[in-house]
Amino acid sequence: MKPSASTGDLFADVQGGVEPLAEGAAILRGFVADEATLLEEIQRVAAAAPFRQMVTPGGYRMSVSMTNCGAAGWVSDPRGYRYDAADPGTGMAWPAMPESFRRLANDAAGATGFAEYVPDACLINRYEAGTKLSLHQDKDERDFTAPIVSVSLGLPAVFLFGGLRRRDRPRRYRLESGDVVVWGGPARLTYHGVAPLPEGEHPLTGPYRFNLTFRKAL
Ligand code: SIN
Ligand code: FE2
């Protein structure tokens, strides 16, 4: 695919690949042109800050394994949800956000109409067969004017995208490796989740799906 002028040669041309979800929300199909580089960066982050299953404030262990990179990392434990500059597992700062991550998030936000997006947090989710993320809002951030940028890598999944009320019935979208979902503006607090991951084998990630969730948290 021909790279677009604004995004350089790392990312595929978004023309024709935009699937609007709501005002302020869209799926950018096949937006990631270099999945292997992102996966290498994930391995690098995970070597310093290993994937772990966090515990919710209600005392449940989440099925999805998580780690973070960037100035702030999302953490959950019996005390609550919050952003922390340090990994509670190691006591050390989260690994820096790789430049390729920052650029991808900025390009995807720009392609959806959110200019000058500078995320400071990147949550990395790792799904295996049977794991899921229940319907939720991303609302632990201080500033809701910046969008969420969510990157899918590896095995496909069904993304649930609802409305602003928990009872709004979510629509279901299949997300493939390289797809990016952006939601912001009037859609920023949309309820969303991920259906249980089917078993599978992906050439780049084996039995896993990875997701990068970029946010401006601080
Ligand atoms: C999330 O809501 O944090 C992740 C969504 C996804 O894995 O696609
Ligand atoms: Fe989320």
Short mmCIF file of C-alpha atoms and ligand atoms in Angstrom, two decimals:
data_model
loop_
_atom_site.label_atom_id
_atom_site.label_comp_id
_atom_site.label_asym_id
_atom_site.label_seq_id
_atom_site.Cartn_x
_atom_site.Cartn_y
_atom_site.Cartn_z
CA MET A 1 0.00 0.00 0.00
CA LYS A 2 1.20 3.53 -0.77
CA PRO A 3 2.29 5.41 2.34
CA SER A 4 0.55 8.72 2.91
CA ALA A 5 2.58 11.90 2.89
CA SER A 6 1.72 12.85 6.45
CA THR A 7 2.59 9.56 8.12
CA GLY A 8 5.91 8.66 6.48
CA ASP A 9 6.58 5.12 5.43
CA LEU A 10 5.77 3.20 8.62
CA PHE A 11 2.00 3.34 8.36
CA ALA A 12 -0.38 2.34 5.65
CA ASP A 13 -2.47 4.87 3.77
CA VAL A 14 -5.71 5.33 5.64
CA GLN A 15 -7.72 6.40 2.56
CA GLY A 16 -10.73 4.11 2.19
CA GLY A 17 -9.96 2.27 5.39
CA VAL A 18 -11.92 4.46 7.78
CA GLU A 19 -15.03 2.92 9.32
CA PRO A 20 -16.95 5.56 11.32
CA LEU A 21 -18.46 4.27 14.58
CA ALA A 22 -20.00 7.43 16.04
CA GLU A 23 -19.24 11.13 16.07
CA GLY A 24 -15.60 11.25 17.25
CA ALA A 25 -15.01 7.51 16.81
CA ALA A 26 -13.74 5.34 13.95
CA ILE A 27 -11.91 2.15 13.09
CA LEU A 28 -8.85 2.72 10.90
CA ARG A 29 -8.56 -0.58 9.08
CA GLY A 30 -5.04 -1.87 8.52
CA PHE A 31 -3.52 1.37 9.77
CA VAL A 32 -0.38 -0.26 11.17
CA ALA A 33 2.12 -0.98 8.41
CA ASP A 34 4.89 -2.40 10.59
CA GLU A 35 3.41 -4.78 13.13
CA ALA A 36 6.69 -6.63 13.68
CA THR A 37 8.42 -3.50 15.00
CA LEU A 38 5.60 -2.83 17.45
CA LEU A 39 5.77 -6.44 18.65
CA GLU A 40 9.51 -6.17 19.21
CA GLU A 41 8.92 -3.07 21.30
CA ILE A 42 6.29 -4.92 23.31
CA GLN A 43 8.85 -7.66 24.06
CA ARG A 44 11.32 -5.00 25.16
CA VAL A 45 8.80 -3.37 27.49
CA ALA A 46 7.73 -6.74 28.91
CA ALA A 47 11.35 -7.72 29.63
CA ALA A 48 11.56 -4.77 32.06
CA ALA A 49 7.93 -4.68 33.22
CA PRO A 50 6.49 -8.19 32.91
CA PHE A 51 2.86 -8.92 32.01
CA ARG A 52 0.73 -9.61 35.07
CA GLN A 53 -2.93 -10.20 35.88
CA MET A 54 -4.09 -7.30 38.02
CA VAL A 55 -6.74 -7.55 40.72
CA THR A 56 -9.83 -5.34 40.60
CA PRO A 57 -10.93 -3.23 43.58
CA GLY A 58 -13.68 -5.84 44.00
CA GLY A 59 -11.07 -8.55 44.49
CA TYR A 60 -11.29 -10.32 41.13
CA ARG A 61 -8.19 -11.24 39.16
CA MET A 62 -8.51 -9.92 35.60
CA SER A 63 -8.22 -12.55 32.86
CA VAL A 64 -6.22 -10.26 30.56
CA SER A 65 -2.53 -9.78 31.38
CA MET A 66 -1.23 -6.21 31.37
CA THR A 67 1.83 -4.03 31.49
CA ASN A 68 2.52 -0.37 30.63
CA CYS A 69 4.99 2.01 29.10
CA GLY A 70 5.14 5.79 29.26
CA ALA A 71 5.23 8.37 32.05
CA ALA A 72 2.10 6.93 33.63
CA GLY A 73 0.89 3.33 33.84
CA TRP A 74 -2.65 2.18 34.57
CA VAL A 75 -2.82 -0.10 37.59
CA SER A 76 -5.59 -1.83 39.48
CA ASP A 77 -5.41 -3.38 42.92
CA PRO A 78 -7.74 -3.71 45.91
CA ARG A 79 -7.18 0.01 46.65
CA GLY A 80 -8.64 1.06 43.31
CA TYR A 81 -7.79 2.04 39.75
CA ARG A 82 -5.17 4.71 39.19
CA TYR A 83 -2.19 5.88 37.16
CA ASP A 84 1.22 5.37 38.70
CA ALA A 85 4.66 6.49 37.50
CA ALA A 86 6.16 3.28 38.90
CA ASP A 87 5.44 -0.38 38.27
CA PRO A 88 4.14 -1.69 41.63
CA GLY A 89 5.70 -5.06 40.76
CA THR A 90 9.28 -3.75 40.55
CA GLY A 91 9.05 -0.28 42.14
CA MET A 92 10.79 1.13 39.05
CA ALA A 93 9.49 3.65 36.54
CA TRP A 94 7.57 2.09 33.64
CA PRO A 95 9.69 1.72 30.49
CA ALA A 96 9.66 4.81 28.28
CA MET A 97 7.11 4.94 25.49
CA PRO A 98 8.89 3.91 22.26
CA GLU A 99 8.98 6.61 19.60
CA SER A 100 7.24 4.27 17.12
CA PHE A 101 4.31 3.95 19.56
CA ARG A 102 4.02 7.69 20.05
CA ARG A 103 4.12 8.35 16.32
CA LEU A 104 1.50 5.70 15.54
CA ALA A 105 -0.87 7.06 18.20
CA ASN A 106 -0.36 10.62 17.00
CA ASP A 107 -0.94 9.66 13.36
CA ALA A 108 -4.09 7.66 14.17
CA ALA A 109 -5.55 10.46 16.28
CA GLY A 110 -4.74 12.95 13.51
CA ALA A 111 -6.41 10.75 10.89
CA THR A 112 -9.57 10.78 13.02
CA GLY A 113 -9.54 14.56 13.45
CA PHE A 114 -7.71 14.91 16.77
CA ALA A 115 -4.63 16.99 16.09
CA GLU A 116 -1.62 17.29 18.37
CA TYR A 117 -2.30 14.18 20.39
CA VAL A 118 0.49 13.55 22.89
CA PRO A 119 -0.28 10.43 24.95
CA ASP A 120 1.62 9.91 28.21
CA ALA A 121 0.30 6.43 28.99
CA CYS A 122 0.26 3.20 27.01
CA LEU A 123 -1.45 0.20 28.55
CA ILE A 124 -0.44 -3.07 26.88
CA ASN A 125 -3.02 -5.85 27.11
CA ARG A 126 -2.26 -9.49 26.31
CA TYR A 127 -5.22 -11.76 25.58
CA GLU A 128 -5.18 -15.51 25.23
CA ALA A 129 -8.03 -17.89 24.38
CA GLY A 130 -11.00 -17.34 26.66
CA THR A 131 -9.85 -14.03 28.13
CA LYS A 132 -12.06 -10.96 27.81
CA LEU A 133 -12.56 -7.41 28.94
CA SER A 134 -16.00 -6.59 30.32
CA LEU A 135 -17.86 -3.49 29.18
CA HIS A 136 -16.31 -0.40 30.79
CA GLN A 137 -15.53 3.29 30.31
CA ASP A 138 -11.98 4.67 30.31
CA LYS A 139 -12.45 7.36 32.94
CA ASP A 140 -9.41 7.28 35.23
CA GLU A 141 -7.75 10.02 33.15
CA ARG A 142 -7.70 13.64 34.25
CA ASP A 143 -8.58 15.13 30.90
CA PHE A 144 -11.33 13.78 28.64
CA THR A 145 -10.59 16.17 25.76
CA ALA A 146 -7.89 13.80 24.42
CA PRO A 147 -9.07 10.66 22.59
CA ILE A 148 -8.32 7.00 23.28
CA VAL A 149 -6.23 5.29 20.59
CA SER A 150 -6.40 1.50 20.63
CA VAL A 151 -4.17 -0.71 18.45
CA SER A 152 -4.84 -4.41 17.72
CA LEU A 153 -2.00 -6.87 17.05
CA GLY A 154 -2.06 -10.62 16.54
CA LEU A 155 -5.16 -12.81 16.82
CA PRO A 156 -8.46 -11.20 15.79
CA ALA A 157 -11.04 -10.28 18.42
CA VAL A 158 -14.59 -9.01 18.64
CA PHE A 159 -14.65 -5.44 19.96
CA LEU A 160 -17.81 -4.30 21.72
CA PHE A 161 -18.66 -0.63 21.23
CA GLY A 162 -21.75 0.58 23.08
CA GLY A 163 -23.01 3.99 24.05
CA LEU A 164 -22.62 6.49 26.85
CA ARG A 165 -24.89 4.49 29.16
CA ARG A 166 -23.98 1.03 30.38
CA ARG A 167 -27.35 -0.30 29.25
CA ASP A 168 -26.83 0.78 25.63
CA ARG A 169 -26.49 -2.43 23.67
CA PRO A 170 -22.98 -2.68 22.20
CA ARG A 171 -22.36 -3.26 18.52
CA ARG A 172 -19.78 -5.91 17.63
CA TYR A 173 -16.79 -5.30 15.33
CA ARG A 174 -14.15 -7.78 14.30
CA LEU A 175 -10.70 -6.27 14.84
CA GLU A 176 -7.77 -7.69 12.91
CA SER A 177 -4.08 -7.24 13.50
CA GLY A 178 -3.13 -3.73 12.41
CA ASP A 179 -6.55 -2.15 12.95
CA VAL A 180 -6.69 0.97 15.14
CA VAL A 181 -9.78 2.26 16.94
CA VAL A 182 -9.98 5.90 18.00
CA TRP A 183 -12.70 7.36 20.20
CA GLY A 184 -12.80 10.89 21.55
CA GLY A 185 -14.85 14.08 21.64
CA PRO A 186 -18.51 13.21 22.20
CA ALA A 187 -17.60 9.48 22.08
CA ARG A 188 -14.79 9.69 24.65
CA LEU A 189 -16.74 7.99 27.46
CA THR A 190 -18.30 5.27 25.31
CA TYR A 191 -18.70 1.89 27.01
CA HIS A 192 -16.52 -0.71 25.29
CA GLY A 193 -15.06 -4.16 25.84
CA VAL A 194 -13.66 -7.26 24.19
CA ALA A 195 -15.54 -10.58 23.79
CA PRO A 196 -13.78 -13.79 24.91
CA LEU A 197 -10.88 -14.44 22.56
CA PRO A 198 -11.32 -17.51 20.34
CA GLU A 199 -8.45 -19.97 20.14
CA GLY A 200 -6.07 -19.47 17.28
CA GLU A 201 -2.55 -19.23 16.05
CA HIS A 202 -1.22 -16.01 14.52
CA PRO A 203 2.00 -15.97 12.44
CA LEU A 204 3.42 -13.05 14.47
CA THR A 205 2.01 -13.60 17.96
CA GLY A 206 1.14 -17.31 18.23
CA PRO A 207 -1.74 -17.81 20.68
CA TYR A 208 -2.02 -14.15 21.69
CA ARG A 209 -3.72 -10.92 20.84
CA PHE A 210 -1.99 -7.74 22.01
CA ASN A 211 -3.64 -4.37 22.35
CA LEU A 212 -1.99 -1.01 22.91
CA THR A 213 -4.28 1.54 24.55
CA PHE A 214 -2.91 5.08 24.37
CA ARG A 215 -4.26 7.74 26.67
CA LYS A 216 -3.48 11.18 27.93
CA ALA A 217 -3.75 10.35 31.59
CA LEU A 218 -2.00 13.18 33.45
C1 SIN B 1 -9.27 -1.61 26.49
O1 SIN B 1 -10.43 -1.24 26.54
O2 SIN B 1 -8.44 -1.23 27.35
C2 SIN B 1 -8.76 -2.56 25.43
C3 SIN B 1 -9.59 -2.72 24.22
C4 SIN B 1 -9.00 -3.77 23.29
O3 SIN B 1 -8.27 -4.67 23.73
O4 SIN B 1 -9.27 -3.72 22.08
FE FE2 B 2 -10.86 0.53 27.78
#
